[in-house]
PDB file of C-alpha atoms in Angstrom:
ATOM      1  CA  MET A   1     -80.497  -0.599  77.437  1.00 61.00           C
ATOM      2  CA  LEU A   2     -78.971   1.017  80.179  1.00 61.00           C
ATOM      3  CA  GLY A   3     -78.737  -2.331  82.098  1.00 69.00           C
ATOM      4  CA  ARG A   4     -76.848  -3.652  78.817  1.00 70.00           C
ATOM      5  CA  ARG A   5     -74.269  -0.570  79.029  1.00 70.00           C
ATOM      6  CA  TYR A   6     -73.416  -1.375  82.372  1.00 71.00           C
ATOM      7  CA  TYR A   7     -72.927  -5.032  81.904  1.00 69.00           C
ATOM      8  CA  ILE A   8     -70.510  -3.907  79.073  1.00 76.00           C
ATOM      9  CA  VAL A   9     -68.776  -1.668  81.083  1.00 70.00           C
ATOM     10  CA  ALA A  10     -68.371  -4.483  83.898  1.00 76.00           C
ATOM     11  CA  VAL A  11     -67.070  -6.884  81.520  1.00 72.00           C
ATOM     12  CA  TRP A  12     -64.636  -4.192  79.892  1.00 77.00           C
ATOM     13  CA  LEU A  13     -63.410  -3.299  83.782  1.00 80.00           C
ATOM     14  CA  ARG A  14     -62.883  -6.851  84.725  1.00 78.00           C
ATOM     15  CA  SER A  15     -60.995  -7.787  81.667  1.00 77.00           C
ATOM     16  CA  ALA A  16     -58.869  -4.681  82.183  1.00 79.00           C
ATOM     17  CA  LEU A  17     -57.988  -5.537  85.916  1.00 79.00           C
ATOM     18  CA  ARG A  18     -57.402  -9.278  85.109  1.00 76.00           C
ATOM     19  CA  LYS A  19     -54.655  -7.851  82.509  1.00 78.00           C
ATOM     20  CA  ALA A  20     -53.296  -5.698  84.906  1.00 76.00           C
ATOM     21  CA  GLY A  21     -53.288  -8.051  87.515  1.00 75.00           C
ATOM     22  CA  SER A  22     -51.471 -10.576  85.270  1.00 75.00           C
ATOM     23  CA  SER A  23     -48.987  -8.102  84.123  1.00 79.00           C
ATOM     24  CA  SER A  24     -48.345  -7.091  87.911  1.00 83.00           C
ATOM     25  CA  GLY A  25     -47.945 -10.784  88.585  1.00 79.00           C
ATOM     26  CA  TYR A  26     -45.333 -11.665  85.886  1.00 80.00           C
ATOM     27  CA  ALA A  27     -43.350  -8.464  86.765  1.00 85.00           C
ATOM     28  CA  ALA A  28     -43.398  -9.738  90.631  1.00 86.00           C
ATOM     29  CA  MET A  29     -42.277 -13.029  89.324  1.00 86.00           C
ATOM     30  CA  GLY A  30     -39.529 -11.666  87.437  1.00 84.00           C
ATOM     31  CA  LEU A  31     -38.422  -9.683  90.440  1.00 87.00           C
ATOM     32  CA  PHE A  32     -38.203 -12.516  92.926  1.00 89.00           C
ATOM     33  CA  THR A  33     -36.881 -15.024  90.502  1.00 89.00           C
ATOM     34  CA  LEU A  34     -33.863 -12.374  89.556  1.00 89.00           C
ATOM     35  CA  PRO A  35     -31.136 -14.324  91.296  1.00 89.00           C
ATOM     36  CA  TYR A  36     -31.919 -17.534  89.046  1.00 90.00           C
ATOM     37  CA  TYR A  37     -34.058 -15.902  86.387  1.00 89.00           C
ATOM     38  CA  ARG A  38     -32.918 -18.183  83.521  1.00 87.00           C
ATOM     39  CA  THR A  39     -33.006 -21.383  85.228  1.00 89.00           C
ATOM     40  CA  PHE A  40     -36.337 -20.725  86.337  1.00 92.00           C
ATOM     41  CA  ARG A  41     -37.723 -19.998  83.090  1.00 89.00           C
ATOM     42  CA  GLN A  42     -35.923 -22.705  80.965  1.00 89.00           C
ATOM     43  CA  ASN A  43     -36.309 -25.513  83.466  1.00 90.00           C
ATOM     44  CA  THR A  44     -39.621 -24.728  85.108  1.00 91.00           C
ATOM     45  CA  LEU A  45     -42.027 -21.961  83.734  1.00 91.00           C
ATOM     46  CA  LEU A  46     -41.540 -22.551  79.944  1.00 91.00           C
ATOM     47  CA  PRO A  47     -41.559 -26.342  79.818  1.00 91.00           C
ATOM     48  CA  ILE A  48     -44.826 -26.064  81.919  1.00 91.00           C
ATOM     49  CA  LEU A  49     -46.310 -23.450  79.668  1.00 91.00           C
ATOM     50  CA  ALA A  50     -45.500 -25.490  76.856  1.00 90.00           C
ATOM     51  CA  ILE A  51     -46.952 -28.577  78.060  1.00 89.00           C
ATOM     52  CA  VAL A  52     -50.358 -26.824  79.147  1.00 88.00           C
ATOM     53  CA  ASN A  53     -50.593 -25.203  75.868  1.00 88.00           C
ATOM     54  CA  SER A  54     -50.193 -28.548  73.883  1.00 86.00           C
ATOM     55  CA  ALA A  55     -52.680 -30.167  75.906  1.00 83.00           C
ATOM     56  CA  ASN A  56     -55.292 -27.368  75.300  1.00 82.00           C
ATOM     57  CA  LEU A  57     -54.517 -27.724  71.504  1.00 81.00           C
ATOM     58  CA  ARG A  58     -55.130 -31.396  72.047  1.00 75.00           C
ATOM     59  CA  LYS A  59     -52.184 -32.405  70.532  1.00 73.00           C
ATOM     60  CA  ASP A  60     -51.078 -35.964  70.321  1.00 76.00           C
ATOM     61  CA  GLU A  61     -50.917 -37.600  73.429  1.00 78.00           C
ATOM     62  CA  SER A  62     -47.589 -39.398  72.915  1.00 81.00           C
ATOM     63  CA  GLU A  63     -46.032 -35.968  72.057  1.00 83.00           C
ATOM     64  CA  ILE A  64     -47.380 -34.587  75.430  1.00 84.00           C
ATOM     65  CA  ALA A  65     -45.952 -37.543  77.260  1.00 83.00           C
ATOM     66  CA  ALA A  66     -42.700 -36.716  75.631  1.00 85.00           C
ATOM     67  CA  MET A  67     -42.704 -33.474  76.783  1.00 88.00           C
ATOM     68  CA  LEU A  68     -43.572 -34.446  80.289  1.00 88.00           C
ATOM     69  CA  SER A  69     -40.826 -37.128  80.345  1.00 87.00           C
ATOM     70  CA  ARG A  70     -38.262 -34.558  79.116  1.00 89.00           C
ATOM     71  CA  TRP A  71     -39.350 -31.915  81.813  1.00 91.00           C
ATOM     72  CA  ARG A  72     -39.020 -34.591  84.765  1.00 90.00           C
ATOM     73  CA  ASP A  73     -35.665 -35.612  83.371  1.00 90.00           C
ATOM     74  CA  ARG A  74     -34.425 -31.844  83.438  1.00 90.00           C
ATOM     75  CA  LYS A  75     -35.890 -31.236  86.930  1.00 92.00           C
ATOM     76  CA  MET A  76     -34.289 -34.436  88.203  1.00 93.00           C
ATOM     77  CA  GLN A  77     -30.778 -33.049  86.955  1.00 93.00           C
ATOM     78  CA  GLU A  78     -31.631 -29.788  88.659  1.00 94.00           C
ATOM     79  CA  LEU A  79     -32.598 -31.411  91.795  1.00 94.00           C
ATOM     80  CA  TYR A  80     -29.406 -33.536  92.032  1.00 95.00           C
ATOM     81  CA  PHE A  81     -27.373 -30.178  91.450  1.00 95.00           C
ATOM     82  CA  VAL A  82     -29.320 -28.471  94.005  1.00 95.00           C
ATOM     83  CA  GLN A  83     -28.631 -31.224  96.642  1.00 95.00           C
ATOM     84  CA  VAL A  84     -24.815 -31.181  96.033  1.00 96.00           C
ATOM     85  CA  ALA A  85     -24.411 -27.431  95.909  1.00 95.00           C
ATOM     86  CA  ALA A  86     -26.348 -26.864  98.898  1.00 95.00           C
ATOM     87  CA  THR A  87     -24.929 -29.163 100.929  1.00 95.00           C
ATOM     88  CA  LEU A  88     -21.395 -27.687 100.169  1.00 95.00           C
ATOM     89  CA  LEU A  89     -23.002 -24.285 100.795  1.00 95.00           C
ATOM     90  CA  SER A  90     -24.178 -25.285 104.086  1.00 94.00           C
ATOM     91  CA  ALA A  91     -20.607 -26.757 105.118  1.00 95.00           C
ATOM     92  CA  ALA A  92     -19.241 -23.509 103.856  1.00 94.00           C
ATOM     93  CA  ALA A  93     -21.653 -21.182 105.892  1.00 93.00           C
ATOM     94  CA  ILE A  94     -20.830 -23.512 108.848  1.00 94.00           C
ATOM     95  CA  GLY A  95     -16.963 -22.981 108.338  1.00 93.00           C
ATOM     96  CA  CYS A  96     -17.331 -19.228 108.123  1.00 91.00           C
ATOM     97  CA  LEU A  97     -19.263 -18.983 111.380  1.00 89.00           C
ATOM     98  CA  SER A  98     -16.155 -20.535 113.077  1.00 88.00           C
ATOM     99  CA  TRP A  99     -14.001 -17.620 111.696  1.00 87.00           C
ATOM    100  CA  ASP A 100     -12.644 -15.177 114.605  1.00 82.00           C
ATOM    101  CA  THR A 101     -15.129 -12.372 114.917  1.00 79.00           C
ATOM    102  CA  PRO A 102     -13.529  -8.680 114.316  1.00 74.00           C
ATOM    103  CA  GLU A 103     -14.369  -6.290 116.812  1.00 73.00           C
ATOM    104  CA  CYS A 104     -16.212  -3.794 114.731  1.00 74.00           C
ATOM    105  CA  GLU A 105     -18.145  -6.568 112.476  1.00 75.00           C
ATOM    106  CA  HIS A 106     -21.713  -5.990 111.899  1.00 82.00           C
ATOM    107  CA  TRP A 107     -24.325  -7.960 112.796  1.00 86.00           C
ATOM    108  CA  ILE A 108     -25.674  -8.571 109.291  1.00 88.00           C
ATOM    109  CA  GLY A 109     -22.683 -10.703 108.612  1.00 88.00           C
ATOM    110  CA  PRO A 110     -23.275 -13.575 110.890  1.00 90.00           C
ATOM    111  CA  ALA A 111     -27.090 -13.093 110.470  1.00 93.00           C
ATOM    112  CA  ALA A 112     -26.628 -13.502 106.726  1.00 94.00           C
ATOM    113  CA  TRP A 113     -24.447 -16.649 107.182  1.00 94.00           C
ATOM    114  CA  TYR A 114     -27.017 -18.101 109.441  1.00 95.00           C
ATOM    115  CA  CYS A 115     -29.777 -17.429 107.139  1.00 95.00           C
ATOM    116  CA  SER A 116     -27.648 -19.004 104.310  1.00 95.00           C
ATOM    117  CA  LEU A 117     -27.315 -22.129 106.492  1.00 95.00           C
ATOM    118  CA  VAL A 118     -31.024 -22.525 106.919  1.00 96.00           C
ATOM    119  CA  LEU A 119     -32.037 -21.922 103.638  1.00 95.00           C
ATOM    120  CA  SER A 120     -29.636 -24.229 102.273  1.00 95.00           C
ATOM    121  CA  LEU A 121     -30.614 -26.964 104.763  1.00 95.00           C
ATOM    122  CA  PHE A 122     -34.248 -26.776 103.698  1.00 96.00           C
ATOM    123  CA  SER A 123     -33.050 -26.890 100.073  1.00 95.00           C
ATOM    124  CA  VAL A 124     -31.397 -29.970 100.530  1.00 95.00           C
ATOM    125  CA  LEU A 125     -34.354 -31.345 102.166  1.00 95.00           C
ATOM    126  CA  LEU A 126     -37.123 -29.936  99.704  1.00 95.00           C
ATOM    127  CA  SER A 127     -34.799 -31.434  96.548  1.00 94.00           C
ATOM    128  CA  THR A 128     -34.373 -34.601  98.131  1.00 94.00           C
ATOM    129  CA  SER A 129     -38.397 -34.935  98.780  1.00 93.00           C
ATOM    130  CA  GLU A 130     -39.098 -33.638  94.975  1.00 93.00           C
ATOM    131  CA  SER A 131     -36.537 -36.101  93.714  1.00 92.00           C
ATOM    132  CA  PHE A 132     -38.313 -39.108  95.322  1.00 92.00           C
ATOM    133  CA  ILE A 133     -41.517 -37.822  93.991  1.00 90.00           C
ATOM    134  CA  PHE A 134     -40.431 -37.935  90.353  1.00 89.00           C
ATOM    135  CA  THR A 135     -38.279 -41.053  90.886  1.00 89.00           C
ATOM    136  CA  THR A 136     -41.607 -42.773  92.135  1.00 87.00           C
ATOM    137  CA  ILE A 137     -43.422 -41.492  89.009  1.00 83.00           C
ATOM    138  CA  ILE A 138     -40.758 -42.654  86.676  1.00 81.00           C
ATOM    139  CA  GLN A 139     -40.867 -46.024  88.260  1.00 82.00           C
ATOM    140  CA  LYS A 140     -44.733 -46.520  87.943  1.00 78.00           C
ATOM    141  CA  GLU A 141     -44.406 -45.516  84.391  1.00 74.00           C
ATOM    142  CA  SER A 142     -41.799 -48.252  83.628  1.00 75.00           C
ATOM    143  CA  GLN A 143     -43.874 -50.513  85.585  1.00 72.00           C
ATOM    144  CA  ALA A 144     -46.781 -49.956  83.491  1.00 65.00           C
ATOM    145  CA  GLY A 145     -45.250 -49.704  80.528  1.00 59.00           C
ATOM    146  CA  SER A 146     -46.566 -52.938  79.016  1.00 50.00           C
ATOM    147  CA  LYS A 147     -49.949 -52.559  79.966  1.00 54.00           C
ATOM    148  CA  LEU A 148     -52.474 -51.261  77.231  1.00 49.00           C
ATOM    149  CA  GLN A 149     -53.398 -47.800  78.346  1.00 52.00           C
ATOM    150  CA  PRO A 150     -53.318 -44.285  76.764  1.00 51.00           C
ATOM    151  CA  PRO A 151     -49.792 -42.559  77.284  1.00 53.00           C
ATOM    152  CA  VAL A 152     -51.228 -39.623  79.060  1.00 56.00           C
ATOM    153  CA  PHE A 153     -53.554 -39.614  82.022  1.00 58.00           C
ATOM    154  CA  GLU A 154     -54.998 -36.734  83.977  1.00 64.00           C
ATOM    155  CA  HIS A 155     -53.138 -37.618  87.049  1.00 69.00           C
ATOM    156  CA  ASP A 156     -49.929 -36.844  84.934  1.00 74.00           C
ATOM    157  CA  LEU A 157     -50.818 -33.508  84.352  1.00 80.00           C
ATOM    158  CA  LEU A 158     -52.226 -32.480  87.808  1.00 83.00           C
ATOM    159  CA  ILE A 159     -48.641 -32.131  89.093  1.00 86.00           C
ATOM    160  CA  ILE A 160     -48.193 -28.946  86.837  1.00 87.00           C
ATOM    161  CA  CYS A 161     -51.751 -27.741  85.591  1.00 84.00           C
ATOM    162  CA  ARG A 162     -55.496 -27.445  86.586  1.00 83.00           C
ATOM    163  CA  ILE A 163     -57.932 -29.331  84.545  1.00 77.00           C
ATOM    164  CA  ILE A 164     -61.338 -27.559  84.331  1.00 78.00           C
ATOM    165  CA  LYS A 165     -64.318 -29.184  82.973  1.00 72.00           C
ATOM    166  CA  ASN A 166     -66.209 -26.540  81.037  1.00 65.00           C
ATOM    167  CA  LYS A 167     -69.448 -25.245  82.321  1.00 54.00           C
ATOM    168  CA  ASP A 168     -71.542 -26.164  79.236  1.00 51.00           C
ATOM    169  CA  SER A 169     -70.239 -29.674  79.546  1.00 45.00           C
ATOM    170  CA  LEU A 170     -71.214 -30.038  83.198  1.00 43.00           C
ATOM    171  CA  ARG A 171     -74.791 -28.659  82.476  1.00 43.00           C
ATOM    172  CA  SER A 172     -75.109 -31.337  79.912  1.00 41.00           C
ATOM    173  CA  THR A 173     -73.933 -34.061  82.125  1.00 42.00           C
ATOM    174  CA  ASN A 174     -76.694 -36.588  83.144  1.00 41.00           C
ATOM    175  CA  THR A 175     -76.762 -39.886  85.278  1.00 35.00           C
ATOM    176  CA  SER A 176     -75.644 -41.799  81.907  1.00 36.00           C
ATOM    177  CA  SER A 177     -72.329 -40.125  82.236  1.00 38.00           C
ATOM    178  CA  ARG A 178     -71.703 -42.010  85.637  1.00 35.00           C
ATOM    179  CA  ALA A 179     -71.952 -45.341  84.124  1.00 30.00           C
ATOM    180  CA  ARG A 180     -68.709 -44.555  81.832  1.00 32.00           C
ATOM    181  CA  SER A 181     -65.610 -46.279  82.642  1.00 33.00           C
ATOM    182  CA  GLY A 182     -63.776 -43.285  83.626  1.00 33.00           C
ATOM    183  CA  PHE A 183     -64.106 -39.625  84.609  1.00 30.00           C
ATOM    184  CA  PHE A 184     -61.860 -36.637  83.750  1.00 35.00           C
ATOM    185  CA  ILE A 185     -61.133 -35.054  87.302  1.00 35.00           C
ATOM    186  CA  SER A 186     -62.399 -31.236  87.164  1.00 39.00           C
ATOM    187  CA  GLU A 187     -61.591 -28.391  89.224  1.00 39.00           C
ATOM    188  CA  SER A 188     -64.361 -25.753  88.386  1.00 37.00           C
ATOM    189  CA  GLU A 189     -63.946 -22.347  89.533  1.00 37.00           C
ATOM    190  CA  ASP A 190     -67.281 -21.487  89.026  1.00 39.00           C
ATOM    191  CA  VAL A 191     -70.364 -22.150  91.214  1.00 35.00           C
ATOM    192  CA  ILE A 192     -72.875 -24.062  89.175  1.00 36.00           C
ATOM    193  CA  ASP A 193     -75.511 -25.020  91.953  1.00 39.00           C
ATOM    194  CA  ASN A 194     -78.177 -23.238  90.044  1.00 41.00           C
ATOM    195  CA  ASP A 195     -78.196 -25.657  87.517  1.00 41.00           C
ATOM    196  CA  LEU A 196     -78.275 -28.811  89.553  1.00 37.00           C
ATOM    197  CA  GLU A 197     -81.361 -30.430  90.925  1.00 40.00           C
ATOM    198  CA  ASN A 198     -81.615 -31.058  94.407  1.00 41.00           C
ATOM    199  CA  GLY A 199     -77.899 -31.262  94.580  1.00 44.00           C
ATOM    200  CA  GLU A 200     -77.814 -34.943  93.411  1.00 42.00           C
ATOM    201  CA  ARG A 201     -75.646 -33.988  90.128  1.00 41.00           C
ATOM    202  CA  GLN A 202     -73.163 -32.043  92.171  1.00 42.00           C
ATOM    203  CA  GLN A 203     -72.735 -35.195  94.925  1.00 42.00           C
ATOM    204  CA  GLY A 204     -72.480 -37.280  91.459  1.00 42.00           C
ATOM    205  CA  LEU A 205     -69.500 -35.082  90.252  1.00 37.00           C
ATOM    206  CA  GLU A 206     -67.920 -35.047  93.372  1.00 41.00           C
ATOM    207  CA  ALA A 207     -68.122 -38.739  93.896  1.00 37.00           C
ATOM    208  CA  GLU A 208     -66.652 -39.585  90.483  1.00 36.00           C
ATOM    209  CA  ALA A 209     -63.783 -36.870  90.853  1.00 36.00           C
ATOM    210  CA  SER A 210     -62.400 -38.264  94.119  1.00 34.00           C
ATOM    211  CA  ASP A 211     -62.039 -41.807  92.105  1.00 35.00           C
ATOM    212  CA  PHE A 212     -58.765 -41.944  90.968  1.00 31.00           C
ATOM    213  CA  SER A 213     -58.930 -45.662  89.895  1.00 32.00           C
ATOM    214  CA  THR A 214     -60.521 -44.941  86.681  1.00 35.00           C
ATOM    215  CA  ILE A 215     -59.336 -42.222  84.657  1.00 37.00           C
ATOM    216  CA  ASP A 216     -59.805 -40.940  81.029  1.00 42.00           C
ATOM    217  CA  THR A 217     -57.563 -39.087  78.732  1.00 47.00           C
ATOM    218  CA  ILE A 218     -57.608 -35.580  77.705  1.00 51.00           C
ATOM    219  CA  ASN A 219     -61.139 -34.535  75.548  1.00 53.00           C
ATOM    220  CA  ASP A 220     -62.714 -31.671  74.346  1.00 56.00           C
ATOM    221  CA  ASP A 221     -64.843 -30.841  77.389  1.00 69.00           C
ATOM    222  CA  VAL A 222     -62.100 -29.643  79.622  1.00 72.00           C
ATOM    223  CA  GLU A 223     -59.822 -26.731  79.810  1.00 78.00           C
ATOM    224  CA  ILE A 224     -56.218 -26.929  81.071  1.00 83.00           C
ATOM    225  CA  ARG A 225     -54.658 -23.948  83.038  1.00 85.00           C
ATOM    226  CA  VAL A 226     -51.416 -23.517  84.720  1.00 88.00           C
ATOM    227  CA  ARG A 227     -51.420 -24.298  88.514  1.00 88.00           C
ATOM    228  CA  TRP A 228     -49.218 -21.723  89.665  1.00 90.00           C
ATOM    229  CA  ASN A 229     -48.917 -22.988  93.121  1.00 91.00           C
ATOM    230  CA  MET A 230     -47.048 -26.319  91.635  1.00 91.00           C
ATOM    231  CA  VAL A 231     -45.105 -23.800  89.445  1.00 92.00           C
ATOM    232  CA  PHE A 232     -43.541 -22.394  92.564  1.00 93.00           C
ATOM    233  CA  THR A 233     -43.463 -26.101  94.177  1.00 93.00           C
ATOM    234  CA  TRP A 234     -41.284 -27.322  91.639  1.00 93.00           C
ATOM    235  CA  GLN A 235     -38.824 -24.316  91.600  1.00 93.00           C
ATOM    236  CA  ALA A 236     -38.818 -23.609  95.403  1.00 94.00           C
ATOM    237  CA  PRO A 237     -35.297 -25.857  95.636  1.00 94.00           C
ATOM    238  CA  MET A 238     -33.461 -23.748  93.394  1.00 95.00           C
ATOM    239  CA  MET A 239     -35.008 -20.650  94.811  1.00 95.00           C
ATOM    240  CA  LEU A 240     -33.817 -21.554  98.265  1.00 95.00           C
ATOM    241  CA  LEU A 241     -30.324 -22.289  96.828  1.00 95.00           C
ATOM    242  CA  ALA A 242     -30.051 -19.002  94.958  1.00 95.00           C
ATOM    243  CA  TYR A 243     -31.114 -16.779  98.119  1.00 96.00           C
ATOM    244  CA  SER A 244     -28.789 -18.988 100.359  1.00 96.00           C
ATOM    245  CA  VAL A 245     -25.849 -18.066  97.852  1.00 95.00           C
ATOM    246  CA  VAL A 246     -27.122 -14.475  98.031  1.00 95.00           C
ATOM    247  CA  ALA A 247     -27.329 -14.638 101.697  1.00 95.00           C
ATOM    248  CA  PHE A 248     -23.679 -16.021 101.895  1.00 95.00           C
ATOM    249  CA  LEU A 249     -22.143 -13.579  99.957  1.00 94.00           C
ATOM    250  CA  VAL A 250     -23.806 -10.791 101.861  1.00 94.00           C
ATOM    251  CA  GLY A 251     -22.328 -12.436 104.983  1.00 93.00           C
ATOM    252  CA  LEU A 252     -18.825 -12.747 103.353  1.00 92.00           C
ATOM    253  CA  THR A 253     -18.840  -9.141 102.122  1.00 91.00           C
ATOM    254  CA  VAL A 254     -19.797  -7.548 105.705  1.00 89.00           C
ATOM    255  CA  TYR A 255     -17.064  -9.818 107.191  1.00 88.00           C
ATOM    256  CA  VAL A 256     -14.089  -8.947 104.561  1.00 86.00           C
ATOM    257  CA  CYS A 257     -15.216  -4.985 104.394  1.00 84.00           C
ATOM    258  CA  ALA A 258     -14.963  -4.654 107.873  1.00 80.00           C
ATOM    259  CA  PRO A 259     -11.988  -2.177 107.696  1.00 78.00           C
ATOM    260  CA  LEU A 260     -13.988  -0.041 105.370  1.00 79.00           C
ATOM    261  CA  TYR A 261     -16.715   1.033 107.790  1.00 74.00           C
ATOM    262  CA  GLY A 262     -14.691   0.686 111.488  1.00 67.00           C
ATOM    263  CA  GLU A 263     -11.167   0.712 113.248  1.00 65.00           C
ATOM    264  CA  CYS A 264     -10.214  -2.844 112.578  1.00 63.00           C
ATOM    265  CA  SER A 265      -6.635  -4.427 112.199  1.00 58.00           C
ATOM    266  CA  TYR A 266      -7.603  -5.901 109.002  1.00 58.00           C
ATOM    267  CA  GLN A 267      -6.049  -4.040 106.141  1.00 70.00           C
ATOM    268  CA  SER A 268      -8.344  -2.105 103.825  1.00 79.00           C
ATOM    269  CA  LYS A 269      -6.627  -3.587 100.601  1.00 80.00           C
ATOM    270  CA  THR A 270      -7.890  -6.780 101.470  1.00 81.00           C
ATOM    271  CA  ALA A 271     -11.596  -5.670 101.165  1.00 83.00           C
ATOM    272  CA  ILE A 272     -11.004  -3.449  98.361  1.00 86.00           C
ATOM    273  CA  SER A 273      -9.554  -6.626  96.462  1.00 88.00           C
ATOM    274  CA  PHE A 274     -12.519  -8.851  97.615  1.00 87.00           C
ATOM    275  CA  LEU A 275     -15.065  -6.137  96.341  1.00 89.00           C
ATOM    276  CA  ALA A 276     -13.275  -5.715  92.886  1.00 92.00           C
ATOM    277  CA  THR A 277     -13.241  -9.592  92.464  1.00 91.00           C
ATOM    278  CA  LEU A 278     -16.991  -9.965  93.667  1.00 89.00           C
ATOM    279  CA  VAL A 279     -18.213  -7.090  90.907  1.00 91.00           C
ATOM    280  CA  LEU A 280     -16.123  -8.988  88.092  1.00 93.00           C
ATOM    281  CA  GLY A 281     -17.397 -12.264  88.957  1.00 91.00           C
ATOM    282  CA  SER A 282     -20.824 -11.210  89.164  1.00 88.00           C
ATOM    283  CA  ILE A 283     -20.840  -9.275  85.753  1.00 92.00           C
ATOM    284  CA  CYS A 284     -19.291 -12.501  84.171  1.00 92.00           C
ATOM    285  CA  PHE A 285     -21.887 -14.714  85.945  1.00 85.00           C
ATOM    286  CA  ILE A 286     -25.019 -12.478  84.769  1.00 85.00           C
ATOM    287  CA  TRP A 287     -23.401 -12.131  81.262  1.00 89.00           C
ATOM    288  CA  CYS A 288     -22.739 -15.799  80.617  1.00 87.00           C
ATOM    289  CA  SER A 289     -26.096 -16.727  82.147  1.00 79.00           C
ATOM    290  CA  PHE A 290     -27.862 -14.732  79.743  1.00 81.00           C
ATOM    291  CA  TRP A 291     -25.988 -15.698  76.605  1.00 84.00           C
ATOM    292  CA  ALA A 292     -25.710 -19.516  77.511  1.00 82.00           C
ATOM    293  CA  TYR A 293     -29.455 -19.711  77.341  1.00 77.00           C
ATOM    294  CA  ARG A 294     -29.944 -17.159  74.592  1.00 77.00           C
ATOM    295  CA  PHE A 295     -29.804 -19.196  71.178  1.00 75.00           C
ATOM    296  CA  VAL A 296     -30.419 -22.575  72.762  1.00 71.00           C
ATOM    297  CA  ASP A 297     -34.056 -24.196  72.249  1.00 67.00           C
ATOM    298  CA  MET A 298     -34.408 -26.647  75.500  1.00 63.00           C
ATOM    299  CA  GLU A 299     -37.522 -28.159  74.163  1.00 59.00           C
ATOM    300  CA  GLU A 300     -35.822 -29.991  71.342  1.00 48.00           C
ATOM    301  CA  PRO A 301     -35.272 -33.981  72.106  1.00 44.00           C
TER     302      PRO A 301
END
């Protein structure tokens, strides 16, 4: 009886810690994505969550394929924008570094411009790489469009989610399952070696999981979970661009506002005008960024 109580307390404590960790994780994610919060949610987070939820609900595969296609098209447009914007921003940072340096300029100014330049260059490189990946996927789908095959394969979902085979299903798996035409690749987080005999079943599962030539469609024996590492990966170009813009504005502010914190030849009125424009522009940007997405359903075809 006492052991059962300890078990209940342990389960409750684990659940509470998991909820607390999830809440803190979402809070940290909202804080770090604040400079591009709406873009991150509408173009990366919410579409991926919708696709994973639809896969877990075992919706029609053509519908899931359409959701994946719309998400890829949206990301392609975002990556193209990032490439253009980051290229222009890197050119602007290089131009600012060639300006005359005031005697009282703080070191944060040029340091911020150098940071902006580095972040924008990496943003260009990463967005170009991811654009190539999406283009390759789209080309493969168009080439295989005439073949008779299910519209959604597991490798289509692996770029955004983790596919886990249920423990009960793994326990019931025997050697006859190896004769199937395909195997739904699994990534189990639990150790199931206690139920395997002499390691043979585990070796068979690993051998099948490494076979990408034959892949089944979604079935009822798997669980779909968000692959958060891939969420970070697909939003990284926009993240680098956003923080590059922030660093550029910091450097520009330090440079222009030099008369406010030192004895310089520049007039203070110029710095005050710049600060007023920066505040008004920031308010306008934040306000419009919020309301532009407020009543738009980005999941509509």
